[in-house]
Short mmCIF file of C-alpha atoms in Angstrom, two decimals:
data_model
loop_
_atom_site.label_atom_id
_atom_site.label_comp_id
_atom_site.label_asym_id
_atom_site.label_seq_id
_atom_site.Cartn_x
_atom_site.Cartn_y
_atom_site.Cartn_z
CA UNK M 1 -189.78 0.88 -73.53
CA UNK M 2 -186.72 -0.67 -72.60
CA UNK M 3 -184.05 1.82 -72.76
CA UNK M 4 -183.81 5.56 -72.03
CA UNK M 5 -182.46 5.97 -75.68
CA UNK M 6 -185.91 5.22 -77.03
CA UNK M 7 -187.24 8.64 -74.98
CA UNK M 8 -184.89 11.34 -76.27
CA UNK M 9 -188.00 13.65 -75.53
CA UNK M 10 -188.35 12.67 -71.92
CA UNK M 11 -188.25 15.31 -69.42
CA UNK M 12 -189.07 15.49 -65.62
CA UNK M 13 -191.88 17.73 -65.09
CA UNK M 14 -192.59 19.57 -61.56
CA UNK M 15 -195.78 19.42 -59.88
CA UNK M 16 -197.57 20.16 -56.72
CA UNK M 17 -199.40 17.46 -54.64
CA UNK M 18 -202.87 18.90 -54.18
CA UNK M 19 -203.83 16.22 -51.39
CA UNK M 20 -201.20 17.60 -48.95
CA UNK M 21 -200.87 21.32 -50.37
CA UNK M 22 -202.26 24.00 -47.92
CA UNK M 23 -202.30 26.81 -50.37
CA UNK M 24 -199.95 28.87 -48.44
CA UNK M 25 -198.85 30.64 -51.43
CA UNK M 26 -194.84 30.48 -50.31
CA UNK M 27 -194.02 28.63 -53.44
CA UNK M 28 -195.40 31.27 -55.57
CA UNK M 29 -193.86 34.09 -53.74
CA UNK M 30 -190.40 32.67 -53.89
CA UNK M 31 -190.41 31.28 -57.57
CA UNK M 32 -187.56 33.38 -59.08
CA UNK M 33 -188.88 32.92 -62.70
CA UNK M 34 -192.83 32.89 -61.75
CA UNK M 35 -193.45 29.44 -62.80
CA UNK M 36 -195.88 28.91 -60.02
CA UNK M 37 -199.43 30.33 -60.23
CA UNK M 38 -202.91 29.16 -58.64
CA UNK M 39 -206.66 29.34 -59.14
CA UNK M 40 -209.58 28.90 -56.14
CA UNK M 41 -208.56 25.04 -56.44
CA UNK M 42 -204.76 24.24 -56.75
CA UNK M 43 -201.47 25.67 -56.93
CA UNK M 44 -199.74 24.57 -60.17
CA UNK M 45 -196.45 24.64 -62.25
CA UNK M 46 -195.80 26.00 -65.91
CA UNK M 47 -193.90 23.22 -67.69
CA UNK M 48 -192.20 25.75 -70.20
CA UNK M 49 -191.18 27.97 -67.48
CA UNK M 50 -190.08 26.12 -64.55
CA UNK M 51 -185.84 26.03 -64.86
CA UNK M 52 -185.64 23.21 -61.85
CA UNK M 53 -183.78 25.68 -59.77
CA UNK M 54 -185.55 23.94 -56.68
CA UNK M 55 -185.67 27.39 -54.79
CA UNK M 56 -189.33 26.62 -53.86
CA UNK M 57 -188.46 22.97 -52.33
CA UNK M 58 -187.33 23.62 -49.04
CA UNK M 59 -189.25 26.70 -47.76
CA UNK M 60 -192.59 24.10 -48.75
CA UNK M 61 -194.22 23.43 -44.90
CA UNK M 62 -195.45 20.10 -46.49
CA UNK M 63 -193.44 18.87 -49.25
CA UNK M 64 -196.17 19.10 -51.62
CA UNK M 65 -194.02 21.05 -53.81
CA UNK M 66 -191.61 18.23 -54.05
CA UNK M 67 -193.30 16.34 -56.74
CA UNK M 68 -192.32 15.08 -60.12
CA UNK M 69 -193.35 12.96 -63.03
CA UNK M 70 -191.55 11.77 -66.19
CA UNK M 71 -193.68 12.84 -69.28
CA UNK M 72 -192.84 13.19 -73.25
CA UNK M 73 -192.06 16.88 -73.58
CA UNK M 74 -194.56 17.36 -76.48
CA UNK M 75 -197.65 16.29 -73.94
CA UNK M 76 -196.74 17.39 -70.41
CA UNK M 77 -199.59 17.75 -67.88
CA UNK M 78 -201.18 20.96 -68.77
CA UNK M 79 -202.32 23.88 -66.43
CA UNK M 80 -205.92 22.61 -67.07
CA UNK M 81 -205.00 19.22 -66.03
CA UNK M 82 -203.44 20.23 -62.62
CA UNK M 83 -206.08 22.75 -62.02
CA UNK M 84 -208.41 19.77 -61.96
CA UNK M 85 -206.73 17.32 -59.94
CA UNK M 86 -207.56 16.17 -56.38
CA UNK M 87 -204.76 13.90 -56.51
CA UNK M 88 -201.65 13.48 -58.49
CA UNK M 89 -201.69 11.07 -61.26
CA UNK M 90 -200.32 7.46 -61.13
CA UNK M 91 -196.71 7.06 -61.79
CA UNK M 92 -196.00 5.12 -65.14
CA UNK M 93 -193.36 3.30 -66.90
CA UNK M 94 -191.86 6.68 -68.14
CA UNK M 95 -190.85 7.18 -64.25
CA UNK M 96 -188.78 4.29 -64.18
CA UNK M 97 -186.31 5.90 -66.49
CA UNK M 98 -183.80 8.67 -66.27
CA UNK M 99 -185.06 12.33 -67.17
CA UNK M 100 -183.81 15.82 -66.90
CA UNK M 101 -185.67 18.71 -65.77
CA UNK M 102 -186.89 21.27 -68.48
CA UNK M 103 -184.42 24.21 -68.36
CA UNK M 104 -182.04 22.68 -66.20
CA UNK M 105 -178.26 22.60 -66.91
CA UNK M 106 -176.93 19.79 -68.71
CA UNK M 107 -174.47 17.62 -66.87
CA UNK M 108 -170.78 18.76 -67.29
CA UNK M 109 -168.98 16.85 -70.12
CA UNK M 110 -166.46 15.25 -67.88
CA UNK M 111 -169.11 14.12 -65.50
CA UNK M 112 -170.98 12.23 -68.44
CA UNK M 113 -167.60 10.82 -69.71
CA UNK M 114 -166.68 9.41 -66.24
CA UNK M 115 -170.09 7.96 -65.40
CA UNK M 116 -170.00 6.26 -68.90
CA UNK M 117 -166.64 4.66 -68.04
CA UNK M 118 -167.90 3.84 -64.23
CA UNK M 119 -170.93 2.25 -65.47
CA UNK M 120 -169.87 0.02 -68.36
CA UNK M 121 -169.74 -2.81 -66.30
CA UNK M 122 -173.41 -3.20 -65.77
CA UNK M 123 -174.12 -4.44 -69.07
CA UNK M 124 -176.71 -1.84 -69.80
CA UNK M 125 -178.49 1.26 -68.61
CA UNK M 126 -179.53 1.07 -64.97
CA UNK M 127 -182.48 2.36 -63.21
CA UNK M 128 -182.77 3.36 -59.55
CA UNK M 129 -184.55 0.90 -57.10
CA UNK M 130 -188.21 1.78 -56.97
CA UNK M 131 -188.39 2.77 -53.64
CA UNK M 132 -185.32 5.19 -53.69
CA UNK M 133 -185.72 8.66 -52.63
CA UNK M 134 -185.79 11.48 -55.34
CA UNK M 135 -182.61 12.58 -55.89
CA UNK M 136 -181.69 16.20 -56.83
CA UNK M 137 -179.14 16.20 -59.51
CA UNK M 138 -176.65 19.25 -61.12
CA UNK M 139 -178.02 22.04 -58.85
CA UNK M 140 -174.71 23.39 -58.78
CA UNK M 141 -172.21 23.65 -62.21
CA UNK M 142 -168.76 24.42 -62.95
CA UNK M 143 -169.80 27.91 -63.78
CA UNK M 144 -171.79 28.32 -60.87
CA UNK M 145 -170.41 26.14 -57.92
CA UNK M 146 -171.46 26.28 -54.33
CA UNK M 147 -168.75 27.05 -51.73
CA UNK M 148 -167.91 24.59 -48.87
CA UNK M 149 -166.05 24.83 -45.68
CA UNK M 150 -163.82 22.01 -44.65
CA UNK M 151 -164.84 20.88 -40.83
CA UNK M 152 -162.64 17.99 -40.87
CA UNK M 153 -159.56 15.96 -42.35
CA UNK M 154 -158.49 12.53 -41.02
CA UNK M 155 -156.22 9.81 -42.49
CA UNK M 156 -158.02 6.69 -42.23
CA UNK M 157 -154.87 4.37 -43.07
CA UNK M 158 -152.12 3.82 -41.02
CA UNK M 159 -148.94 6.09 -41.37
CA UNK M 160 -146.78 3.25 -42.91
CA UNK M 161 -149.84 1.92 -44.96
CA UNK M 162 -148.69 2.49 -48.62
CA UNK M 163 -152.32 4.08 -49.17
CA UNK M 164 -152.61 7.66 -47.84
CA UNK M 165 -156.52 7.62 -47.52
CA UNK M 166 -158.45 10.50 -45.92
CA UNK M 167 -161.97 11.27 -44.38
CA UNK M 168 -163.06 14.87 -45.54
CA UNK M 169 -165.94 16.55 -43.96
CA UNK M 170 -167.37 19.50 -45.77
CA UNK M 171 -170.01 21.85 -44.47
CA UNK M 172 -172.51 24.01 -46.79
CA UNK M 173 -173.79 26.23 -44.17
CA UNK M 174 -177.29 27.66 -44.90
CA UNK M 175 -177.15 26.82 -48.69
CA UNK M 176 -179.20 23.68 -49.51
CA UNK M 177 -176.99 20.99 -50.93
CA UNK M 178 -179.27 17.70 -50.61
CA UNK M 179 -177.55 14.39 -51.20
CA UNK M 180 -178.61 10.50 -51.24
CA UNK M 181 -176.55 7.67 -50.33
CA UNK M 182 -174.72 6.63 -53.54
CA UNK M 183 -174.51 9.98 -55.21
CA UNK M 184 -171.14 11.74 -56.07
CA UNK M 185 -169.97 15.43 -55.81
CA UNK M 186 -167.67 17.39 -58.01
CA UNK M 187 -164.46 19.28 -56.49
CA UNK M 188 -162.73 21.83 -58.71
CA UNK M 189 -159.17 22.39 -57.70
CA UNK M 190 -157.88 26.01 -57.83
CA UNK M 191 -155.41 27.03 -60.29
CA UNK M 192 -154.85 25.87 -64.01
CA UNK M 193 -153.30 23.27 -66.13
CA UNK M 194 -150.28 23.01 -67.88
CA UNK M 195 -152.36 24.54 -71.02
CA UNK M 196 -153.36 27.64 -68.71
CA UNK M 197 -156.90 26.45 -68.70
CA UNK M 198 -158.79 26.04 -65.13
CA UNK M 199 -158.75 22.55 -63.81
CA UNK M 200 -161.52 20.17 -64.58
CA UNK M 201 -163.72 18.93 -61.76
CA UNK M 202 -162.91 15.65 -60.09
CA UNK M 203 -165.86 13.63 -58.77
CA UNK M 204 -165.87 11.62 -55.36
CA UNK M 205 -168.72 9.47 -54.00
CA UNK M 206 -170.61 10.70 -50.81
CA UNK M 207 -169.60 8.75 -47.89
CA UNK M 208 -172.29 9.84 -45.42
CA UNK M 209 -175.95 9.35 -45.33
CA UNK M 210 -178.59 11.87 -46.33
CA UNK M 211 -178.68 13.36 -42.98
CA UNK M 212 -175.28 14.39 -42.84
CA UNK M 213 -171.87 13.22 -41.50
CA UNK M 214 -173.00 14.97 -38.26
CA UNK M 215 -176.68 14.32 -38.25
CA UNK M 216 -179.12 17.14 -39.02
CA UNK M 217 -176.27 19.32 -40.16
CA UNK M 218 -175.90 20.63 -43.70
CA UNK M 219 -172.56 18.51 -44.02
CA UNK M 220 -171.24 15.63 -46.05
CA UNK M 221 -168.26 13.25 -45.99
CA UNK M 222 -165.62 11.95 -48.88
CA UNK M 223 -163.34 9.17 -48.83
CA UNK M 224 -160.31 10.26 -50.93
CA UNK M 225 -156.98 8.57 -51.71
CA UNK M 226 -153.82 10.52 -52.30
CA UNK M 227 -152.91 9.49 -56.02
CA UNK M 228 -149.03 9.43 -56.23
CA UNK M 229 -148.82 6.88 -58.94
CA UNK M 230 -150.79 5.91 -62.16
CA UNK M 231 -152.63 2.43 -62.81
CA UNK M 232 -149.26 1.16 -64.44
CA UNK M 233 -147.42 2.21 -61.12
CA UNK M 234 -145.77 5.32 -62.52
CA UNK M 235 -145.11 8.27 -60.27
CA UNK M 236 -147.51 11.21 -60.95
CA UNK M 237 -149.44 13.61 -58.45
CA UNK M 238 -153.10 13.69 -58.87
CA UNK M 239 -153.96 17.49 -59.07
CA UNK M 240 -157.39 17.07 -57.13
CA UNK M 241 -156.70 14.10 -54.61
CA UNK M 242 -153.55 15.85 -53.24
CA UNK M 243 -155.52 19.04 -53.20
CA UNK M 244 -158.23 17.48 -51.04
CA UNK M 245 -155.93 15.34 -48.95
CA UNK M 246 -154.06 18.66 -47.99
CA UNK M 247 -157.04 20.60 -47.10
CA UNK M 248 -157.07 22.30 -43.54
CA UNK M 249 -160.07 22.78 -41.41
CA UNK M 250 -161.52 26.07 -42.48
CA UNK M 251 -160.51 25.98 -46.04
CA UNK M 252 -162.91 26.96 -48.78
CA UNK M 253 -163.38 24.41 -51.56
CA UNK M 254 -165.45 24.75 -54.60
CA UNK M 255 -168.11 22.08 -55.18
CA UNK M 256 -170.88 20.97 -57.71
CA UNK M 257 -173.38 18.52 -58.28
CA UNK M 258 -174.68 16.59 -56.89
CA UNK M 259 -174.62 13.68 -59.41
CA UNK M 260 -175.99 10.63 -59.93
CA UNK M 261 -179.59 9.17 -60.43
CA UNK M 262 -179.78 5.49 -60.39
CA UNK M 263 -177.08 4.27 -58.11
CA UNK M 264 -179.29 4.89 -54.95
CA UNK M 265 -180.36 2.51 -52.27
CA UNK M 266 -183.88 0.82 -51.78
CA UNK M 267 -185.92 2.35 -48.79
CA UNK M 268 -188.68 -0.24 -48.66
CA UNK M 269 -189.13 -2.76 -45.66
CA UNK M 270 -187.44 -5.86 -46.17
CA UNK M 271 -184.93 -4.72 -48.82
CA UNK M 272 -181.35 -6.38 -48.40
CA UNK M 273 -178.22 -5.07 -50.01
CA UNK M 274 -174.93 -6.75 -51.10
CA UNK M 275 -172.07 -4.28 -51.30
CA UNK M 276 -168.82 -5.39 -52.98
CA UNK M 277 -165.87 -2.90 -53.00
CA UNK M 278 -162.26 -2.22 -52.84
CA UNK M 279 -160.38 0.84 -51.24
CA UNK M 280 -162.12 4.27 -51.51
CA UNK M 281 -165.01 2.38 -53.39
CA UNK M 282 -166.06 1.94 -49.68
CA UNK M 283 -167.54 5.39 -49.72
CA UNK M 284 -171.34 4.74 -51.10
CA UNK M 285 -171.19 1.57 -48.85
CA UNK M 286 -170.19 3.46 -45.92
CA UNK M 287 -173.00 5.89 -46.67
CA UNK M 288 -175.78 3.25 -47.36
CA UNK M 289 -174.52 1.24 -44.01
CA UNK M 290 -174.44 4.47 -41.66
CA UNK M 291 -177.97 5.02 -43.13
CA UNK M 292 -179.27 1.72 -41.99
CA UNK M 293 -177.38 1.96 -38.76
CA UNK M 294 -178.94 5.13 -37.60
CA UNK M 295 -182.28 3.49 -38.13
CA UNK M 296 -181.65 0.16 -36.79
CA UNK M 297 -184.60 0.67 -34.21
CA UNK M 298 -187.01 0.86 -36.92
CA UNK M 299 -186.26 -2.45 -38.35
CA UNK M 300 -187.13 -1.40 -41.84
CA UNK M 301 -184.35 -3.02 -43.71
CA UNK M 302 -183.51 -6.45 -44.96
CA UNK M 303 -179.86 -8.01 -44.68
CA UNK M 304 -176.72 -6.17 -45.30
CA UNK M 305 -173.73 -8.13 -46.85
CA UNK M 306 -170.24 -6.64 -47.43
CA UNK M 307 -167.44 -8.17 -49.50
CA UNK M 308 -164.50 -5.52 -48.79
CA UNK M 309 -161.08 -5.90 -50.57
CA UNK M 310 -157.72 -4.12 -49.84
CA UNK M 311 -153.71 -4.99 -49.69
CA UNK M 312 -154.03 -5.29 -46.01
CA UNK M 313 -155.93 -4.42 -42.79
CA UNK M 314 -153.79 -1.16 -42.30
CA UNK M 315 -154.81 -0.01 -45.67
CA UNK M 316 -158.64 -0.55 -45.51
CA UNK M 317 -160.71 2.37 -44.70
CA UNK M 318 -163.00 2.56 -41.84
CA UNK M 319 -161.68 -1.02 -40.85
CA UNK M 320 -161.85 -0.28 -36.97
CA UNK M 321 -165.44 0.96 -36.94
CA UNK M 322 -166.66 -1.90 -39.45
CA UNK M 323 -165.43 -4.50 -36.73
CA UNK M 324 -167.65 -2.77 -34.15
CA UNK M 325 -170.78 -3.24 -36.10
CA UNK M 326 -172.87 -6.19 -34.73
CA UNK M 327 -172.92 -9.23 -36.65
CA UNK M 328 -176.64 -9.43 -36.91
CA UNK M 329 -176.77 -6.04 -38.40
CA UNK M 330 -174.16 -6.77 -41.32
CA UNK M 331 -172.42 -9.75 -42.57
CA UNK M 332 -168.85 -8.38 -43.28
CA UNK M 333 -166.30 -10.58 -45.57
CA UNK M 334 -162.66 -8.98 -45.82
CA UNK M 335 -160.03 -10.11 -48.61
CA UNK M 336 -156.75 -9.05 -48.12
CA UNK M 337 -154.22 -9.76 -50.86
CA UNK M 338 -150.72 -8.40 -49.39
CA UNK M 339 -150.76 -9.78 -45.71
CA UNK M 340 -147.07 -11.25 -45.20
CA UNK M 341 -147.14 -15.13 -44.55
CA UNK M 342 -150.68 -15.44 -46.28
CA UNK M 343 -151.89 -16.65 -49.65
CA UNK M 344 -153.06 -13.66 -51.72
CA UNK M 345 -157.00 -13.34 -51.48
CA UNK M 346 -159.27 -10.96 -53.47
CA UNK M 347 -162.72 -9.97 -53.23
CA UNK M 348 -163.83 -12.42 -55.58
CA UNK M 349 -162.21 -15.01 -53.54
CA UNK M 350 -164.47 -14.00 -50.61
CA UNK M 351 -167.56 -14.14 -52.92
CA UNK M 352 -166.92 -17.41 -53.95
CA UNK M 353 -166.55 -18.74 -50.50
CA UNK M 354 -169.94 -17.19 -49.82
CA UNK M 355 -171.41 -19.23 -52.85
CA UNK M 356 -174.58 -20.36 -51.38
CA UNK M 357 -175.36 -16.90 -49.71
CA UNK M 358 -174.51 -15.05 -52.81
CA UNK M 359 -176.48 -16.98 -55.37
CA UNK M 360 -179.59 -16.79 -52.76
CA UNK M 361 -179.18 -12.94 -52.65
CA UNK M 362 -179.04 -12.94 -56.47
CA UNK M 363 -182.14 -15.02 -56.75
CA UNK M 364 -183.95 -12.67 -54.38
CA UNK M 365 -186.09 -9.67 -56.10
CA UNK M 366 -185.54 -7.81 -52.46
CA UNK M 367 -182.00 -7.88 -52.92
CA UNK M 368 -179.86 -4.96 -54.65
CA UNK M 369 -176.16 -5.49 -55.58
CA UNK M 370 -173.84 -2.65 -55.49
CA UNK M 371 -170.35 -2.51 -56.80
CA UNK M 372 -167.85 0.05 -56.69
CA UNK M 373 -164.06 0.31 -56.58
CA UNK M 374 -160.95 0.20 -59.04
CA UNK M 375 -161.86 -1.12 -62.74
CA UNK M 376 -159.53 -3.91 -62.33
CA UNK M 377 -161.76 -5.76 -59.48
CA UNK M 378 -164.92 -5.81 -61.99
CA UNK M 379 -163.73 -8.77 -64.19
CA UNK M 380 -162.81 -11.06 -61.01
CA UNK M 381 -166.28 -10.05 -59.28
CA UNK M 382 -168.36 -10.66 -62.54
CA UNK M 383 -166.56 -13.90 -63.10
CA UNK M 384 -167.18 -15.06 -59.66
CA UNK M 385 -171.15 -14.34 -60.39
CA UNK M 386 -170.61 -16.35 -63.58
CA UNK M 387 -169.09 -19.41 -61.93
CA UNK M 388 -171.72 -19.29 -58.79
CA UNK M 389 -174.66 -19.11 -61.29
CA UNK M 390 -173.31 -22.10 -63.24
CA UNK M 391 -172.69 -24.20 -60.14
CA UNK M 392 -176.25 -23.73 -59.33
CA UNK M 393 -177.66 -24.49 -62.64
CA UNK M 394 -178.25 -20.75 -63.70
CA UNK M 395 -176.73 -18.45 -66.26
CA UNK M 396 -175.35 -15.00 -65.42
CA UNK M 397 -175.52 -13.57 -69.00
CA UNK M 398 -179.35 -14.37 -68.71
CA UNK M 399 -179.48 -13.23 -65.04
CA UNK M 400 -177.89 -9.89 -65.41
CA UNK M 401 -180.31 -8.22 -67.97
CA UNK M 402 -183.31 -9.39 -65.36
CA UNK M 403 -181.32 -7.72 -62.51
CA UNK M 404 -180.90 -4.55 -64.75
CA UNK M 405 -184.78 -4.53 -65.46
CA UNK M 406 -185.46 -4.73 -61.89
CA UNK M 407 -183.01 -2.11 -60.93
CA UNK M 408 -181.28 -4.62 -58.91
CA UNK M 409 -177.55 -4.52 -60.24
CA UNK M 410 -175.18 -1.18 -60.08
CA UNK M 411 -171.73 -0.82 -60.87
CA UNK M 412 -169.57 2.16 -60.36
CA UNK M 413 -165.61 1.39 -61.20
CA UNK M 414 -162.86 3.71 -62.12
#
């Protein structure tokens, strides 16, 4: 039971927690496919009928309806089982694997392809941290997108910087669009391509915490770089990035998602996070950092350590706000590669300079590591880990599978 590939019949079963359900009948009344029923004892969900639409989630006054277990499709929890429960069954090893909701739409092919490329550097499939919150995935598809309204578009980098990076705020009004730190959304640019077909969606990591860019509002933010050249430096115009960076306040945008069920932050007390990023790869790191910042008074988290690379300070998103964060809250290590009169310094150089700290965190079972940015940074970071482990009598190639098995190592590079 080591890889999701061994569980082709795995499914996510929707259940109702009998311990906290108040039998108000709201879920049964609102379910559009009649998947919920009850007897004199419990409210239950029909496995073969539920299509994962989640219409019942937000109206539930206690949250009892938001309960899930991974099961084999051939042997789900039956109605008879559910009617007999006084409490939910314990989680099993199956719940550590990624599963789909029966009847839910499959992820768009472009999302699957992008995700495979982005996570290749992990060295294998990853799992979400055991204390991560339950993610909602693929609620809105290219065939059924949600419309968001632009409520903010701010340039993050200096006007004379070579990178034009924007902070975009999208509002979803009264339509539910729940996201967690580390998840992504899709944006569908209007118009058609050179073949006359609608543009494919482009994925962007969410840069705000789960309670919104503006707390307690149904909104989120993105960090988007205007693409004006390809990876070889040849002039090109990114269809989606230029569309997003040119959006005006009040514009409407077609959005899909959310996407991502493993690149999620831990929530348990004492959990530490090591974040390594370049450029717009800072989006999920900002989300995680802001989540912790808003809850500083609860003292629920462990250490935050950030390694952040860019060409120069004026090219680095959120440089100003980051400098204002208390040092006792977050340990920030910048790396700039194009500062006049100074040697080139990359994010892997900053990691090596903190070798003792990095190795200690690699060994700490309560520390979770996240890498995000351009694909070109990946090899340098992994080589730095390899060197640090070797210098401490350890072997990175043996350590990485252990990190993966404990859901402690997460990579998204593009």
